[in-house]
Coordinates of C-alpha atoms in Angstrom, one line a residue:
M40 CA -16.5 -26.5 -6.5
R41 CA -17.6 -22.9 -4.5
H42 CA -17.9 -20.3 -6.8
P43 CA -15.1 -18.0 -6.7
L44 CA -17.2 -15.5 -6.3
Q45 CA -19.8 -16.7 -4.4
G46 CA -21.7 -15.6 -1.3
L47 CA -20.7 -11.5 -2.8
R48 CA -24.0 -9.5 -3.5
V49 CA -24.5 -7.2 -6.5
L50 CA -26.5 -4.2 -7.4
D51 CA -26.9 -3.7 -11.2
F52 CA -29.0 -1.0 -11.9
S53 CA -27.6 -0.6 -15.9
R54 CA -29.5 -0.5 -18.7
V55 CA -29.4 -2.9 -22.5
V56 CA -25.4 -4.0 -22.7
A57 CA -22.5 -2.2 -21.1
G58 CA -23.7 -2.5 -17.5
P59 CA -25.3 -6.0 -17.6
F60 CA -22.9 -7.4 -19.1
A61 CA -20.4 -7.3 -16.8
G62 CA -22.4 -8.0 -14.1
R63 CA -24.0 -11.3 -16.1
L64 CA -20.1 -11.7 -15.5
L65 CA -19.9 -11.1 -12.0
S66 CA -23.1 -13.7 -12.0
D67 CA -20.8 -16.3 -13.8
L68 CA -18.2 -16.1 -11.2
G69 CA -21.0 -17.4 -8.2
A70 CA -22.0 -13.7 -6.9
D71 CA -25.5 -13.1 -6.3
V72 CA -26.3 -10.6 -8.5
V73 CA -30.2 -8.4 -8.1
K74 CA -30.8 -6.5 -11.3
V75 CA -33.4 -3.6 -10.5
E76 CA -34.8 -2.7 -13.4
P77 CA -37.3 1.2 -14.0
P78 CA -41.1 -0.2 -14.8
D79 CA -40.6 0.5 -17.7
G80 CA -38.5 -2.5 -18.1
D81 CA -34.8 -3.1 -20.2
G82 CA -34.5 -2.5 -23.3
T83 CA -33.6 -5.3 -24.0
R84 CA -36.9 -6.8 -23.5
I85 CA -37.1 -6.3 -27.1
H86 CA -35.4 -8.0 -29.2
G87 CA -34.7 -11.0 -30.5
R88 CA -36.2 -15.0 -30.5
D89 CA -39.2 -14.9 -27.3
V90 CA -38.5 -17.6 -25.1
K91 CA -41.2 -18.5 -22.7
G92 CA -41.1 -14.0 -22.4
I93 CA -38.0 -13.3 -22.2
T94 CA -36.1 -12.8 -25.5
G95 CA -32.3 -13.9 -26.7
F96 CA -31.4 -9.9 -26.0
F97 CA -33.0 -9.7 -23.0
Q98 CA -31.3 -13.3 -21.6
H99 CA -27.6 -13.3 -23.0
Q100 CA -26.9 -9.3 -20.6
N101 CA -28.6 -11.0 -17.5
A102 CA -28.7 -14.9 -17.4
G103 CA -28.2 -15.9 -13.7
K104 CA -29.1 -12.8 -12.5
R105 CA -32.3 -12.4 -9.7
N106 CA -34.7 -9.7 -10.6
I107 CA -37.2 -6.4 -9.3
C108 CA -38.9 -3.7 -10.0
I109 CA -38.0 -0.5 -8.6
D110 CA -39.7 3.5 -9.6
L111 CA -37.1 4.7 -8.4
R112 CA -38.7 8.7 -9.0
A113 CA -41.3 7.1 -6.3
P114 CA -41.8 8.3 -2.2
G115 CA -39.8 6.4 -0.9
A116 CA -37.4 4.6 -3.5
V117 CA -34.7 5.8 -1.9
D118 CA -34.8 4.7 1.7
L119 CA -35.5 0.8 0.1
V120 CA -32.8 1.0 -2.2
K121 CA -30.2 2.1 0.8
S122 CA -31.7 -1.2 3.0
L123 CA -30.6 -3.1 -0.1
V124 CA -26.6 -1.8 -0.5
R125 CA -26.3 -1.7 3.6
Q126 CA -25.7 -6.2 1.4
A127 CA -24.4 -5.3 -1.2
D128 CA -20.6 -5.4 -2.0
I129 CA -20.5 -3.9 -5.4
V130 CA -22.8 -1.2 -7.2
I131 CA -23.2 -1.4 -10.8
E132 CA -24.7 1.6 -12.5
N133 CA -24.6 3.0 -16.6
Y134 CA -27.0 6.1 -16.0
R135 CA -25.9 9.9 -17.3
P136 CA -24.0 11.2 -14.9
G137 CA -26.0 13.7 -12.4
V138 CA -29.2 11.4 -12.7
L139 CA -28.8 9.1 -9.6
R140 CA -27.5 12.5 -7.8
R141 CA -30.4 14.3 -8.8
L142 CA -32.6 10.6 -7.6
G143 CA -30.4 11.0 -3.9
I144 CA -28.6 7.6 -4.4
D145 CA -25.2 8.9 -6.0
Y146 CA -21.9 6.7 -4.2
D147 CA -21.8 9.4 -1.7
V148 CA -24.7 8.5 -0.1
L149 CA -24.2 5.1 -0.8
R150 CA -20.9 4.8 0.9
E151 CA -23.0 6.5 3.8
V152 CA -24.7 3.6 3.6
R153 CA -22.0 0.4 3.1
P154 CA -18.3 2.5 3.9
D155 CA -16.8 0.1 1.7
L156 CA -19.1 -0.8 -1.4
I157 CA -18.0 -0.8 -4.5
M158 CA -19.4 1.3 -7.4
L159 CA -18.9 0.8 -11.2
S160 CA -20.0 4.5 -12.9
I161 CA -20.3 3.3 -16.4
S162 CA -20.6 6.5 -19.3
G163 CA -20.8 7.6 -22.5
F164 CA -17.7 10.0 -22.2
G165 CA -16.6 10.1 -18.0
Q166 CA -18.7 11.1 -15.3
E167 CA -17.0 15.1 -15.6
G168 CA -15.8 16.8 -18.5
P169 CA -17.6 18.3 -21.2
E170 CA -18.3 15.5 -23.0
S171 CA -20.0 13.5 -20.1
H172 CA -23.2 15.4 -20.1
R173 CA -24.5 13.1 -24.0
P174 CA -25.8 9.7 -23.9
S175 CA -24.2 7.6 -25.5
Y176 CA -25.3 4.3 -27.4
A177 CA -22.3 1.9 -28.5
P178 CA -22.9 3.4 -32.6
V179 CA -21.9 6.5 -30.7
V180 CA -18.9 5.7 -29.1
H181 CA -17.9 3.0 -33.1
A182 CA -18.0 7.2 -34.6
E183 CA -16.6 9.2 -32.6
A184 CA -14.2 6.8 -32.6
G185 CA -13.1 6.8 -35.9
L186 CA -14.2 2.9 -36.4
M187 CA -17.0 3.3 -38.1
H188 CA -14.7 5.4 -40.5
R189 CA -11.2 2.8 -40.9
M190 CA -14.2 0.3 -41.5
A191 CA -15.6 2.0 -44.3
G192 CA -11.7 2.2 -46.2
R193 CA -11.1 -1.3 -45.3
N194 CA -14.1 -2.4 -46.7
Q195 CA -14.4 0.3 -49.8
T196 CA -17.7 1.5 -48.3
E197 CA -20.1 4.1 -46.7
P198 CA -19.7 4.1 -43.6
G199 CA -22.2 2.1 -41.0
D200 CA -21.7 0.6 -37.3
L201 CA -20.3 -2.4 -36.5
P202 CA -21.4 -5.8 -36.5
L203 CA -22.0 -5.8 -32.3
S204 CA -21.6 -3.6 -30.0
V205 CA -17.9 -2.9 -29.2
A206 CA -17.7 -0.1 -27.3
D207 CA -20.6 -2.0 -24.2
T208 CA -18.2 -4.8 -24.4
N209 CA -15.3 -3.5 -24.3
A210 CA -16.7 -1.6 -21.0
S211 CA -18.3 -4.2 -19.8
L212 CA -15.0 -6.7 -20.0
H213 CA -13.0 -3.5 -18.8
G214 CA -14.8 -2.3 -15.7
L215 CA -14.9 -6.1 -14.1
I216 CA -11.6 -6.1 -14.7
A217 CA -11.2 -3.3 -12.4
V218 CA -14.2 -4.2 -9.6
L219 CA -12.0 -7.3 -10.1
A220 CA -9.3 -5.5 -8.3
A221 CA -10.8 -2.6 -6.8
L222 CA -12.3 -6.0 -4.5
H223 CA -8.8 -7.3 -4.1
L224 CA -7.7 -3.7 -2.8
R225 CA -10.4 -4.3 -0.3
T226 CA -9.9 -6.9 1.4
Q227 CA -6.3 -5.3 1.9
T228 CA -7.0 -1.5 3.0
G229 CA -11.2 -2.7 3.6
V230 CA -12.2 0.2 1.4
G231 CA -14.8 0.8 -1.0
Q232 CA -14.4 3.0 -4.1
H233 CA -15.9 4.4 -6.9
I234 CA -15.2 3.9 -10.3
D235 CA -15.2 6.2 -13.0
L236 CA -15.5 4.0 -16.4
S237 CA -16.1 5.5 -19.5
M238 CA -17.3 4.2 -23.1
M239 CA -14.8 5.9 -24.9
D240 CA -12.1 5.7 -22.7
A241 CA -12.1 1.5 -23.3
T242 CA -12.8 1.8 -26.7
F243 CA -8.8 3.4 -27.2
A244 CA -7.3 0.9 -24.9
T245 CA -8.6 -1.6 -27.1
D246 CA -8.7 -0.2 -30.4
D247 CA -5.4 -2.2 -32.2

């Protein structure tokens, strides 16, 4: 039996959870996902139980992916990334807004290489606006969105973080839905698109 996304190729430049989890789900659905790590490795490589050199946290976010390492600041890195993008359908990244532009591999550059490329960019506060420059992990969004305050009120405790990375996984799930919708639209129009998804927006959208 064929998997639903068999034949699709994904380059996953994202790190930790918001982004990698979306890539892992694309892999679960049959896509060929290649994770691109920096020389010092993904931050999840040092968390969780180590089994044969791979930690549980890293495995959970990246199961099923292939893996390469690229120093994006090294000479020749831009040309190497472009050569990979020519063969890719989807790119996932969660760098701070503006970082890929400075590296020379932002969406406007990559769509010249692959016009029907779909890029998913996940950030804390979106690609534009007064908060866009802020780096963000899940606890930052949990605090900003009021989830910590609400939990403390219900439990009658001091504010503290949630026991799981809701903001990260929500963003990845919303991102996955957006990518699948973009793929469907591409079959009708032949046009790719850049999906700008903020962790704050995903958290608000799923806040009951």
